[in-house]
Amino acid sequence: MSLVSARGDGGRPRPPPDPVVVLRGHGAQVMDACFHSSRSLLFTGAADGELRIWDTVQHRTLSSTWAHGGAAGVYSVATSPCIEDKVVSQGRDGMCKCWQVEESGLSRDPLVAFRTNTYHFCKLSLVKSSAPVKLVGQTDQTDCKSACSTIGYEDQNGNHDLEKRYRVSPEHHPAETSSTPIEGSNTTRGPMLMAIAGEESYQVEIWDLHNAERLMCLPQTFDDISTGHPIKQRGMCMAVQAFSSLESQGHLNILSGYEDGSMLWWDIRKPRSPLSSVKFHSDAVLSLATDGSCNGGISGGADNQVILFSLDHQKSTCTIKKELTVDRPGTADTAIRADSKIAATAGWDHRVRVYNYRKGNTLAILKYHTGLVWRNIIPLSRFLRKLLLRSVDMHCMLPDGSRECILSDANSNSCDSCFA
């Protein structure tokens, strides 16, 4: 792995951190990866539909299952503290599935599976939270079903009416959909919610993972105005981030990025119009991530700009904190470590760039692959504090046709001053 970094003493570049391990075993391109929030586990999904769990201490596969059809493959995998020992997979077959993480690996069958009918390029987002998640009208967190049943909307005059519910049931597919509630969830962490670009590609849908129910769409529209809705002119929703902060009193917020380079900030208490609309990119927004406090974040797009932004919950404004220019266009993914000290981006130029998130200066540029560095190649684990590099690089092909995941230690002695 080669590295270009901030210069050390004497003007010499710091030496590159060596990879901790290269994980081999997938028989097709690795499309997505994520760390477990509290255990030394890594989840990876491949283009042939395989979902794997890796032990990141022993560097071996714990279990594997064929989560989605081979022709469709796994497009995204996600887990978070809100869903505890569960992982959600999103396939190009229009299905999402929630799996239990057991001692021996993944459950044989998904706990719940449902069809979203979404077949585009936006991966799902679980809720990133600095506060327990609340739904509109929710007064306690003892039951997700009752909380979801009070979701309301604004009328034409902007008044909120909790008596009326905006709830759309997913199309029922007996062979593919199970609406059995997930048991064993910790309700003190709020409902198990998921945001995803909708069947109408300009919309964002909120789903309840307990009951496989679609709860609402953003923007909330009606038949008489949906055809010419102004948000539709922004193009497809390309990136989405769900979050809940103390400043928003725990209510669910959504950031969504679009083809035209714009980004919208939503509060589900006002589903008909966004809190804020900004356009920081000149081309499609490809990735969004919020920091640990949910008071800011980072975005990357098809242009050559990486944007560090701030969210003002009192004024409902989103402003640029720092604008970073990269040599080559295309930032496929972004991530911020849980302590909000470092951020990283993955570029179309096969490089992973590491930044000081608070100051915005470049700490390192990692280059390992000679092919496209793709989606979610840089999840930052607050426990392992490692960078995961993943690519569809053909030069990473092993003799048996598998692909690799590379773990690089962000706490390498040579970069202690960078990543402290």
XYZ file of C-alpha atoms in Angstrom:
420
model
C 0.000 0.000 0.000
C 1.376 3.385 -0.911
C 0.602 6.504 1.048
C 0.868 10.211 0.476
C 0.443 12.079 3.743
C 1.098 15.265 5.616
C 4.821 15.660 5.983
C 6.530 14.757 9.222
C 9.696 16.172 10.759
C 12.289 17.227 8.229
C 9.725 17.448 5.435
C 9.714 13.698 4.856
C 6.457 11.896 4.149
C 5.355 9.559 6.889
C 5.759 5.877 5.984
C 2.572 4.030 5.046
C 0.759 1.926 7.661
C 0.914 -1.736 6.769
C -2.369 -3.603 6.239
C -3.433 -5.537 9.296
C -4.860 -8.318 7.178
C -6.272 -9.121 3.753
C -9.526 -11.068 4.079
C -10.099 -13.523 1.247
C -12.988 -15.799 0.447
C -15.668 -14.061 -1.599
C -16.244 -15.489 -5.044
C -17.486 -12.214 -6.532
C -16.998 -8.488 -6.155
C -17.430 -7.235 -2.585
C -20.120 -4.562 -2.874
C -20.445 -3.353 0.717
C -19.089 -3.824 4.238
C -19.786 -2.662 7.790
C -18.502 -3.288 11.304
C -20.626 -4.486 14.200
C -21.097 -1.649 16.678
C -19.854 -3.517 19.756
C -18.301 -6.830 18.674
C -15.220 -7.703 16.641
C -17.260 -8.616 13.590
C -17.274 -7.445 9.995
C -20.151 -7.994 7.569
C -19.565 -8.073 3.814
C -21.954 -8.506 0.899
C -20.989 -9.600 -2.601
C -22.351 -9.277 -6.116
C -23.296 -12.976 -6.212
C -25.696 -12.550 -3.244
C -23.388 -13.894 -0.520
C -23.448 -12.271 2.935
C -20.478 -13.114 5.198
C -19.509 -12.517 8.820
C -15.799 -12.197 9.571
C -14.031 -12.413 12.917
C -11.711 -9.386 12.784
C -9.526 -10.717 15.614
C -8.929 -14.197 14.226
C -9.242 -12.980 10.614
C -11.527 -15.765 9.490
C -15.044 -16.298 8.176
C -17.563 -17.189 10.878
C -20.510 -17.893 8.618
C -21.925 -17.256 5.189
C -25.383 -17.239 3.671
C -26.882 -16.558 0.257
C -28.899 -13.501 1.216
C -30.099 -12.414 -2.234
C -30.396 -13.917 -5.676
C -27.137 -14.324 -7.553
C -28.320 -12.268 -10.518
C -29.142 -9.372 -8.174
C -26.525 -9.654 -5.444
C -26.103 -7.751 -2.188
C -25.900 -4.002 -2.735
C -25.704 -2.812 0.862
C -25.261 -4.167 4.397
C -25.808 -2.132 7.567
C -25.934 -2.489 11.317
C -26.097 -0.040 14.219
C -26.511 0.037 18.021
C -30.224 0.684 17.480
C -30.758 -2.814 16.096
C -28.217 -4.541 18.375
C -27.208 -8.034 17.177
C -28.866 -7.762 13.796
C -27.722 -6.839 10.320
C -29.780 -5.603 7.377
C -29.001 -6.522 3.783
C -30.294 -4.713 0.700
C -30.338 -6.505 -2.635
C -30.686 -5.379 -6.203
C -33.715 -7.662 -6.314
C -35.746 -4.955 -4.554
C -35.673 -6.839 -1.245
C -34.387 -5.919 2.221
C -33.782 -8.562 4.881
C -32.955 -8.368 8.584
C -30.796 -11.159 10.017
C -30.066 -12.196 13.596
C -26.378 -12.370 14.527
C -25.969 -15.506 16.641
C -22.924 -16.950 18.398
C -22.222 -19.252 15.477
C -22.968 -16.668 12.813
C -26.045 -15.503 10.952
C -29.489 -16.953 11.494
C -30.468 -19.544 8.913
C -33.453 -17.497 7.764
C -34.030 -13.747 7.973
C -36.091 -12.450 10.866
C -38.015 -10.286 8.451
C -37.917 -9.786 4.684
C -39.828 -7.270 2.643
C -39.958 -5.882 -0.860
C -39.200 -2.190 -1.318
C -39.342 -2.242 -5.127
C -36.315 0.050 -5.280
C -33.764 -0.778 -7.966
C -31.464 2.229 -8.122
C -28.128 3.345 -6.684
C -28.932 4.590 -3.174
C -28.019 2.328 -0.295
C -30.161 2.141 2.838
C -29.449 4.051 6.026
C -30.132 2.950 9.577
C -30.581 5.670 12.190
C -27.421 7.297 13.515
C -28.325 8.587 16.931
C -27.013 10.825 19.666
C -30.463 10.569 21.305
C -33.298 8.004 21.488
C -35.348 8.107 18.301
C -38.891 9.476 18.473
C -41.650 9.338 15.927
C -44.285 12.020 15.546
C -46.720 11.892 18.453
C -44.671 9.316 20.371
C -44.765 9.813 24.119
C -42.867 6.707 25.163
C -40.813 3.965 23.607
C -42.527 0.904 24.955
C -44.046 -0.250 21.731
C -42.970 0.469 18.179
C -46.319 -0.527 16.724
C -48.263 1.995 18.798
C -45.642 4.663 18.171
C -45.829 4.177 14.427
C -49.609 4.310 14.462
C -49.527 7.962 15.550
C -47.468 9.249 12.645
C -49.295 12.274 11.308
C -48.865 14.910 8.659
C -49.378 18.571 7.980
C -52.538 19.737 6.274
C -52.598 22.299 3.466
C -52.214 25.099 6.045
C -49.184 23.507 7.692
C -51.139 22.321 10.748
C -50.174 18.994 12.207
C -52.983 16.466 12.561
C -52.224 13.325 14.514
C -55.691 11.925 13.917
C -54.810 11.341 10.281
C -52.107 8.827 9.537
C -49.837 8.651 6.537
C -49.074 4.985 6.340
C -48.494 2.951 3.190
C -48.438 -0.808 3.475
C -45.893 -2.579 1.260
C -47.152 -4.728 -1.545
C -47.650 -8.208 -0.139
C -45.600 -11.042 -1.583
C -46.384 -14.209 0.399
C -43.256 -16.018 -0.659
C -40.955 -13.093 0.015
C -42.421 -11.013 2.834
C -42.650 -11.807 6.516
C -44.304 -9.266 8.801
C -43.496 -11.131 12.015
C -42.261 -8.540 14.531
C -38.637 -8.887 15.537
C -38.384 -10.081 19.117
C -35.740 -9.250 21.659
C -35.247 -5.639 20.613
C -34.249 -3.050 23.177
C -37.083 -0.529 22.970
C -35.184 1.999 25.063
C -33.136 2.679 21.934
C -36.180 3.651 19.944
C -37.926 2.052 16.999
C -35.955 0.089 14.446
C -36.250 2.419 11.485
C -34.624 2.439 8.068
C -34.445 5.130 5.387
C -34.080 4.272 1.719
C -34.631 5.956 -1.632
C -38.179 5.208 -2.647
C -39.991 3.390 -5.397
C -40.473 6.903 -6.762
C -36.779 7.582 -7.109
C -36.931 11.219 -5.940
C -38.597 10.236 -2.645
C -37.162 8.888 0.597
C -39.106 6.142 2.367
C -39.086 5.392 6.095
C -39.564 1.711 6.969
C -40.253 -0.017 10.274
C -37.984 -3.062 10.537
C -40.127 -4.576 13.292
C -43.137 -5.112 11.110
C -41.855 -4.674 7.546
C -44.059 -1.601 7.093
C -43.467 1.478 5.034
C -44.428 4.342 7.321
C -44.081 7.456 5.192
C -42.455 9.075 2.188
C -40.489 12.316 1.992
C -41.778 14.489 0.494
C -45.275 13.454 1.448
C -47.369 13.937 -1.679
C -50.875 13.362 -2.893
C -52.064 12.236 -6.302
C -53.083 15.704 -7.417
C -49.644 17.250 -6.882
C -47.192 14.344 -7.074
C -46.698 14.511 -10.858
C -45.196 17.993 -10.880
C -43.599 18.058 -7.445
C -40.582 20.423 -7.498
C -38.322 17.925 -5.695
C -38.849 15.535 -8.592
C -36.886 17.967 -10.749
C -33.785 17.310 -8.638
C -33.512 13.818 -10.101
C -32.955 10.554 -8.261
C -32.121 10.397 -4.573
C -28.530 9.138 -4.646
C -27.601 9.180 -0.944
C -29.487 9.216 2.343
C -28.550 9.492 6.036
C -31.051 9.025 8.878
C -30.143 10.542 12.240
C -31.516 11.696 15.571
C -29.890 14.296 17.800
C -30.435 15.816 21.212
C -30.993 19.191 19.543
C -33.936 17.784 17.577
C -35.352 16.298 20.811
C -34.810 12.810 19.451
C -37.116 13.188 16.456
C -36.016 11.461 13.288
C -34.205 13.627 10.743
C -33.101 12.734 7.220
C -30.426 14.096 4.893
C -30.953 13.240 1.225
C -28.665 13.984 -1.723
C -29.790 14.202 -5.357
C -28.598 13.952 -8.936
C -28.440 17.710 -9.425
C -25.984 18.150 -6.524
C -28.532 19.406 -3.998
C -29.075 18.173 -0.447
C -32.277 18.374 1.607
C -32.666 18.217 5.382
C -35.948 16.724 6.608
C -37.703 16.494 9.959
C -40.448 13.852 9.782
C -42.725 16.111 11.812
C -42.914 18.222 8.634
C -42.945 15.633 5.864
C -44.293 17.838 3.091
C -41.299 20.156 2.809
C -37.648 20.064 3.945
C -36.213 22.166 6.733
C -33.357 23.255 4.522
C -32.289 22.991 0.890
C -28.683 23.568 -0.200
C -26.559 22.855 -3.250
C -22.908 22.344 -2.381
C -22.004 20.127 -5.351
C -22.035 20.811 -9.096
C -22.817 17.171 -9.883
C -24.665 14.289 -8.229
C -24.303 13.801 -4.463
C -23.008 10.241 -4.021
C -22.413 9.948 -0.288
C -23.450 11.517 3.028
C -22.383 10.927 6.617
C -23.129 12.754 9.872
C -20.737 13.042 12.799
C -21.193 11.532 16.255
C -23.160 14.481 17.629
C -25.316 14.744 14.465
C -24.483 18.456 14.304
C -22.573 18.260 11.055
C -21.201 15.906 8.474
C -19.409 15.283 5.205
C -20.624 14.859 1.646
C -19.003 13.678 -1.552
C -20.197 13.783 -5.127
C -19.394 13.149 -8.761
C -17.522 16.475 -8.859
C -14.127 17.133 -7.285
C -15.462 18.648 -4.055
C -15.647 17.162 -0.574
C -17.799 19.271 1.743
C -17.613 19.457 5.521
C -20.863 21.018 6.713
C -22.576 22.120 9.928
C -26.216 21.628 10.930
C -27.846 24.324 13.063
C -30.894 22.697 14.652
C -32.178 25.958 16.110
C -32.173 27.816 12.799
C -32.710 24.731 10.592
C -29.786 25.727 8.404
C -26.999 23.762 6.748
C -23.789 25.667 6.038
C -20.356 24.829 4.661
C -17.676 24.466 7.298
C -14.894 23.701 4.852
C -14.723 22.916 1.146
C -12.012 20.475 0.102
C -10.894 20.064 -3.490
C -9.515 16.728 -4.695
C -7.325 16.230 -7.739
C -9.745 13.942 -9.540
C -13.565 13.946 -9.527
C -15.736 11.285 -7.940
C -16.169 10.503 -4.223
C -18.084 7.245 -3.914
C -18.263 7.073 -0.123
C -17.659 9.047 3.062
C -17.380 8.158 6.744
C -16.688 9.863 10.072
C -15.283 8.076 13.095
C -17.598 7.996 16.112
C -15.383 10.362 18.111
C -15.653 12.894 15.237
C -11.888 13.292 15.025
C -11.195 11.816 11.602
C -13.135 11.413 8.377
C -12.359 9.480 5.232
C -13.486 9.428 1.625
C -13.235 6.835 -1.143
C -12.566 8.094 -4.635
C -13.053 6.947 -8.175
C -9.288 7.454 -8.532
C -8.695 4.323 -6.377
C -7.604 6.344 -3.349
C -8.864 6.632 0.215
C -8.286 10.082 1.690
C -8.137 10.581 5.440
C -8.871 13.991 6.984
C -8.792 15.690 10.333
C -12.557 16.206 10.562
C -12.375 19.144 12.961
C -9.743 21.141 11.061
C -10.362 19.826 7.557
C -6.706 19.197 6.701
C -5.555 16.088 4.843
C -3.822 13.481 7.004
C -3.161 10.753 4.479
C -3.956 9.460 1.006
C -3.944 5.685 0.817
C -3.544 3.824 -2.438
C -3.709 0.063 -2.624
C -6.059 -0.820 -5.458
C -5.593 -0.254 -9.174
C -9.312 -0.600 -9.876
C -12.398 1.298 -8.761
C -12.767 1.810 -5.023
C -16.519 1.358 -4.558
C -19.276 1.704 -2.014
C -18.809 1.851 1.760
C -15.134 1.005 1.645
C -14.326 3.051 4.715
C -16.535 2.204 7.688
C -14.754 3.467 10.799
C -15.202 1.241 13.823
C -15.030 3.053 17.148
C -13.816 -0.168 18.754
C -11.305 -1.404 16.202
C -10.406 2.067 14.890
C -9.451 0.551 11.581
C -10.044 1.554 8.014
C -11.580 -1.038 5.749
C -10.544 -0.786 2.128
C -12.643 -2.668 -0.393
C -12.612 -2.581 -4.142
C -13.766 -4.231 -7.331
C -10.151 -4.118 -8.441
C -9.523 -6.951 -10.899
C -5.912 -7.100 -9.704
C -7.213 -8.215 -6.327
C -8.575 -11.399 -7.912
C -7.166 -14.544 -6.365
C -6.549 -17.750 -8.352
C -9.963 -19.059 -7.323
C -11.672 -15.863 -8.522
C -12.409 -14.417 -5.067
C -11.991 -10.819 -3.952
C -10.229 -9.219 -0.996
C -10.960 -6.932 1.918
C -7.994 -5.058 3.367
C -7.888 -3.879 6.964
C -5.478 -1.027 7.602
C -4.714 0.019 11.168
C -5.478 3.686 11.750
C -3.405 3.494 14.936
C -0.206 2.442 13.231
C 2.826 3.770 15.116
C 3.902 5.685 12.047
C 0.662 7.670 12.041
C -0.053 8.109 15.729
C 0.127 11.869 15.443
C -2.243 11.830 12.480
C -5.022 9.738 13.960
C -4.815 10.531 17.663
